[in-house]
XYZ file of C-alpha atoms in Angstrom:
361
model
C 105.963 78.744 40.914
C 103.499 78.275 43.757
C 102.179 74.783 44.295
C 98.403 74.835 44.254
C 95.665 72.297 43.966
C 95.143 71.810 40.252
C 91.870 69.977 40.638
C 89.660 72.373 42.531
C 86.319 74.049 42.623
C 85.701 77.424 44.174
C 82.547 79.411 44.275
C 81.087 82.035 46.569
C 77.417 81.255 46.325
C 74.332 82.516 48.172
C 72.768 79.050 48.287
C 69.276 80.283 49.108
C 68.900 82.677 46.141
C 65.884 81.941 43.951
C 65.760 83.370 40.458
C 62.036 84.046 40.117
C 61.937 87.759 39.396
C 62.000 87.228 35.628
C 58.802 85.207 35.723
C 56.740 88.308 36.494
C 57.480 89.655 33.029
C 55.631 86.794 31.279
C 52.334 87.659 29.657
C 50.720 84.314 30.461
C 51.012 82.804 33.953
C 53.058 79.630 34.234
C 51.601 76.677 36.081
C 54.512 75.122 37.972
C 52.369 72.349 39.334
C 53.596 73.255 42.804
C 50.330 72.242 44.383
C 51.223 68.626 43.607
C 54.795 68.887 44.948
C 55.084 67.242 48.332
C 57.177 69.178 50.880
C 60.519 67.537 51.540
C 62.582 67.355 54.719
C 65.748 69.462 54.451
C 68.671 68.524 56.733
C 71.903 70.419 57.369
C 74.143 68.790 59.983
C 77.836 68.606 60.783
C 79.966 67.185 63.567
C 83.765 67.491 63.712
C 86.585 66.704 66.093
C 86.792 70.369 67.096
C 85.043 71.326 70.361
C 81.254 71.622 70.014
C 78.451 72.365 70.243
C 77.419 70.808 66.932
C 74.291 71.803 65.064
C 71.639 70.076 62.987
C 69.074 72.266 61.220
C 65.780 70.828 60.025
C 63.497 72.496 57.521
C 60.736 71.648 55.112
C 60.877 72.696 51.472
C 58.138 74.936 50.142
C 56.518 75.105 46.693
C 58.068 77.497 44.197
C 55.237 80.007 44.612
C 55.892 80.399 48.350
C 57.809 83.448 49.523
C 60.170 81.390 51.684
C 62.369 78.485 50.614
C 62.007 76.389 53.773
C 60.156 76.506 57.045
C 61.624 75.177 60.262
C 60.767 71.679 61.503
C 60.295 71.921 65.263
C 59.700 69.443 68.078
C 61.739 66.651 66.490
C 63.860 64.088 68.322
C 67.418 64.335 67.013
C 70.413 62.256 68.095
C 73.648 60.736 66.808
C 74.845 57.170 67.411
C 78.490 56.191 67.069
C 79.857 52.771 66.072
C 80.379 51.872 69.739
C 76.681 52.267 70.516
C 76.975 55.621 72.285
C 74.057 58.020 71.859
C 74.414 61.806 71.810
C 71.225 63.865 71.942
C 70.567 67.237 70.306
C 68.352 69.788 72.054
C 66.205 72.266 70.154
C 67.122 75.916 70.733
C 65.735 78.311 68.181
C 62.940 76.737 66.156
C 64.259 74.004 63.858
C 67.850 74.261 65.158
C 69.176 71.416 67.336
C 72.483 71.446 69.221
C 74.595 69.123 71.339
C 75.915 69.769 74.812
C 79.438 71.053 74.191
C 80.754 69.442 77.392
C 79.503 65.909 76.806
C 80.233 65.231 73.149
C 83.189 65.797 70.841
C 83.743 63.900 67.613
C 86.733 61.564 67.437
C 88.772 60.641 64.336
C 88.320 56.985 63.426
C 84.753 56.816 64.759
C 81.639 56.469 62.587
C 78.502 58.526 63.311
C 74.886 58.097 62.206
C 72.219 60.803 62.492
C 68.712 59.791 63.591
C 65.623 62.011 63.324
C 62.047 61.414 64.452
C 59.565 64.171 63.636
C 56.535 64.999 65.732
C 54.392 63.341 63.036
C 56.145 60.020 63.674
C 58.347 59.872 60.579
C 61.812 58.425 61.172
C 64.914 59.281 59.191
C 68.487 58.053 59.311
C 71.715 59.079 57.626
C 74.254 56.779 56.103
C 77.089 56.105 58.600
C 79.709 58.855 58.361
C 83.368 58.053 59.055
C 85.247 60.913 60.718
C 88.622 61.162 59.002
C 91.297 63.346 60.595
C 92.361 66.487 58.743
C 96.032 67.414 58.347
C 96.971 70.634 60.178
C 97.194 74.053 58.567
C 100.935 74.719 58.732
C 101.216 78.435 57.981
C 99.101 81.373 56.840
C 100.597 84.373 55.065
C 99.591 87.309 52.872
C 100.754 88.974 49.676
C 100.041 92.625 48.859
C 98.413 93.233 45.472
C 97.998 96.572 43.740
C 95.946 96.725 40.574
C 95.687 99.848 38.428
C 92.632 100.145 36.208
C 92.699 101.626 32.709
C 91.386 104.871 34.197
C 94.252 104.979 36.699
C 92.242 103.959 39.794
C 94.195 101.776 42.225
C 92.663 98.705 43.849
C 94.771 97.533 46.793
C 94.251 94.366 48.816
C 95.980 91.353 50.337
C 95.726 87.770 49.160
C 95.691 85.322 52.086
C 97.245 81.885 51.553
C 97.658 78.788 53.661
C 100.096 75.907 53.452
C 99.221 72.349 54.379
C 100.776 68.920 53.879
C 98.662 66.419 51.983
C 98.694 62.849 53.303
C 100.459 60.533 50.854
C 98.857 57.364 49.529
C 95.265 58.417 50.292
C 92.494 60.026 48.292
C 91.889 63.257 50.162
C 89.132 65.812 49.730
C 89.087 69.226 51.368
C 86.859 72.170 52.135
C 87.901 75.499 53.676
C 85.996 78.135 55.628
C 87.181 81.345 57.262
C 85.934 84.107 59.538
C 87.302 87.554 60.418
C 86.807 88.968 63.932
C 87.104 92.655 64.757
C 86.951 94.058 68.277
C 84.159 96.618 68.541
C 84.381 99.795 70.551
C 80.871 100.899 69.630
C 77.907 98.523 69.472
C 75.468 100.962 67.909
C 75.733 103.736 65.341
C 72.794 106.017 64.656
C 72.710 108.475 61.770
C 70.387 111.457 61.543
C 70.171 114.754 59.694
C 69.380 118.162 61.156
C 67.427 119.687 58.292
C 67.161 123.109 59.923
C 70.948 123.522 60.150
C 71.768 121.050 57.340
C 74.099 119.019 59.559
C 74.667 115.257 59.466
C 75.180 113.578 62.835
C 76.543 110.178 63.798
C 75.725 108.992 67.327
C 77.994 106.269 68.762
C 77.031 104.027 71.683
C 79.849 102.241 73.513
C 79.621 98.466 74.000
C 78.586 97.487 77.530
C 80.913 94.457 77.358
C 83.683 93.084 75.131
C 82.221 92.478 71.682
C 83.448 91.273 68.300
C 82.077 91.836 64.819
C 82.132 88.714 62.647
C 82.629 88.610 58.886
C 82.578 85.060 57.622
C 82.488 83.096 54.406
C 79.330 81.169 55.254
C 78.104 80.528 51.734
C 81.460 80.061 50.040
C 82.061 76.553 48.769
C 85.840 76.226 48.510
C 86.776 72.651 47.558
C 89.796 70.707 46.364
C 91.065 67.169 46.001
C 94.598 65.808 45.845
C 94.388 64.105 42.459
C 97.538 65.931 41.286
C 99.086 66.806 44.647
C 99.155 63.541 46.576
C 101.665 63.714 49.417
C 102.885 67.202 48.530
C 103.108 70.445 50.444
C 100.260 72.553 49.088
C 99.750 76.307 48.922
C 96.157 77.520 48.741
C 94.611 80.950 48.137
C 91.883 81.309 50.783
C 90.522 84.822 50.354
C 91.311 88.484 49.748
C 91.227 91.093 52.512
C 91.124 94.889 52.192
C 93.989 97.300 52.737
C 91.965 99.750 54.821
C 94.264 99.737 57.839
C 97.835 98.881 58.830
C 96.581 96.932 61.848
C 96.719 93.132 61.917
C 93.685 91.370 60.445
C 92.527 88.567 62.745
C 91.214 85.445 61.032
C 90.181 81.928 61.949
C 90.646 79.451 59.102
C 89.162 75.953 59.227
C 90.240 73.045 57.037
C 87.871 70.072 56.686
C 88.627 66.538 55.530
C 85.622 65.459 53.453
C 84.520 62.038 52.320
C 84.415 61.510 48.571
C 80.599 61.515 48.607
C 80.486 64.802 50.529
C 82.959 66.314 48.070
C 80.821 65.188 45.135
C 77.699 66.591 46.809
C 79.202 70.079 47.258
C 80.820 69.901 43.830
C 77.371 69.266 42.341
C 76.010 72.281 44.230
C 78.793 74.425 42.759
C 78.151 73.127 39.237
C 74.403 73.693 39.365
C 74.547 77.157 40.861
C 77.207 78.189 38.335
C 74.995 77.272 35.379
C 74.461 80.333 33.207
C 71.020 79.271 32.050
C 72.147 78.609 28.478
C 70.664 75.873 26.330
C 73.783 73.739 26.737
C 73.728 73.843 30.538
C 72.623 70.788 32.449
C 69.074 71.255 33.729
C 68.812 71.765 37.497
C 68.015 68.653 39.489
C 67.698 67.656 43.111
C 71.116 66.660 44.441
C 70.888 63.383 46.371
C 72.000 63.547 49.975
C 72.728 60.769 52.458
C 69.526 60.649 54.536
C 66.514 58.375 54.044
C 63.122 57.729 55.579
C 63.721 54.316 57.145
C 60.090 53.280 56.488
C 59.793 54.749 52.992
C 62.970 54.733 50.914
C 61.096 56.333 48.013
C 60.690 59.586 49.953
C 63.252 62.135 48.852
C 65.157 63.910 51.614
C 67.251 66.979 50.809
C 70.503 68.050 52.418
C 73.369 66.297 54.097
C 74.739 65.112 57.429
C 78.535 65.025 57.688
C 81.181 63.881 60.124
C 84.386 65.629 59.192
C 87.817 65.975 60.712
C 88.771 69.641 60.995
C 91.778 71.713 61.941
C 91.637 75.354 62.938
C 94.247 78.080 62.606
C 93.887 81.456 64.355
C 96.167 84.095 62.863
C 96.879 87.807 62.863
C 97.555 88.600 59.212
C 100.163 91.354 58.922
C 99.307 94.478 56.922
C 102.016 96.866 58.164
C 104.785 95.765 55.792
C 103.456 97.839 52.878
C 105.389 101.105 52.457
C 102.533 103.233 51.160
C 99.709 104.093 53.589
C 96.185 102.723 53.098
C 93.636 104.902 51.278
C 92.065 107.563 53.534
C 88.646 106.907 55.068
C 86.410 109.719 53.855
C 83.192 108.381 55.343
C 83.258 110.886 58.225
C 83.733 114.045 56.178
C 81.000 116.551 56.922
C 79.597 114.466 59.792
C 79.386 115.611 63.405
C 80.274 112.888 65.921
C 78.271 112.476 69.124
C 78.817 109.978 71.954
C 75.856 108.443 73.718
C 75.918 108.385 77.552
C 74.139 104.993 77.443
C 76.042 101.853 76.443
C 74.656 99.227 74.074
C 74.727 95.464 74.813
C 76.573 93.100 72.490
C 73.670 91.268 70.894
C 74.674 87.698 70.100
C 74.087 86.638 66.501
C 75.702 85.481 63.284
C 77.518 88.813 62.780
C 78.338 89.654 66.411
C 79.467 87.818 69.534
C 80.507 88.506 73.131
C 82.420 85.195 73.234
C 86.154 85.753 72.817
C 87.323 84.129 69.544
C 89.740 81.172 69.885
C 93.315 82.424 69.627
C 92.449 86.097 70.174
């Protein structure tokens, strides 16, 4: 039997989803009292011992009746101090997003880091000191082919992707995993149009002007575990499922983070609250305490978290060519005329696309 973490929490959660649509069906309007709710600073920051840059995002919470959840906090002074007195500054790029210089700062296991924030209104905030604990390496990554047949006879075929890692004996260890899939793009733009006169569907492809990769990542997945029942053991962990739509290797980057107990409890609380079904026996939603305070007003509530976490990264080509039967045919191009554009399209940098070659590619 496979050894797996027995004490674990896994959820794939869009953290910014707000369930307000049902309120419009009420006959009488509900007064949420949002006018009296003071906006709160929202912090999302992480440094690791992997190469930077590292990012801290600052926002401000909005009342429930506002269309957006947070608005960016710009023009702040953001820096990290370590336990040796070294200061590392963050520079604002896009509004509300602050980054380090990747060449001058890299987190080190065994060091303690404290985040400092000063807003343009003069408020000063500080995190609790965060100890950067090293993460054990990801030993191996492998896949298993799964074929499920529904009651109606429809096959669902995919691969389960697992990793193996060695837990450190004699310590309380807490983990989080993230992953991303990179796919080399030949075309950076696809345009669809229909010729009504001749009733023909066209698909116009524009080549990439430069090397470009599409990114599919598990940004909002909260995949946690602790070693309560697996201390010191070799552990096998299901990370994700990938499609069987090709026999080509599936390139992935998997990151394993060593969390502090408080960080684990924070994310575990997020999982628990967002998994509430809304029944009468569910715990009512509440603000989850973070680790950042206003140094001049400890009564002010600050949302979010700053973490220093050891991390290990594994770049792998997951094999999909060992399955005897071929993948299901791609029928998306049936009845479509293909055209190639004479003009190339640039690789526009963003969260789903990059011109930077992935590590290990």
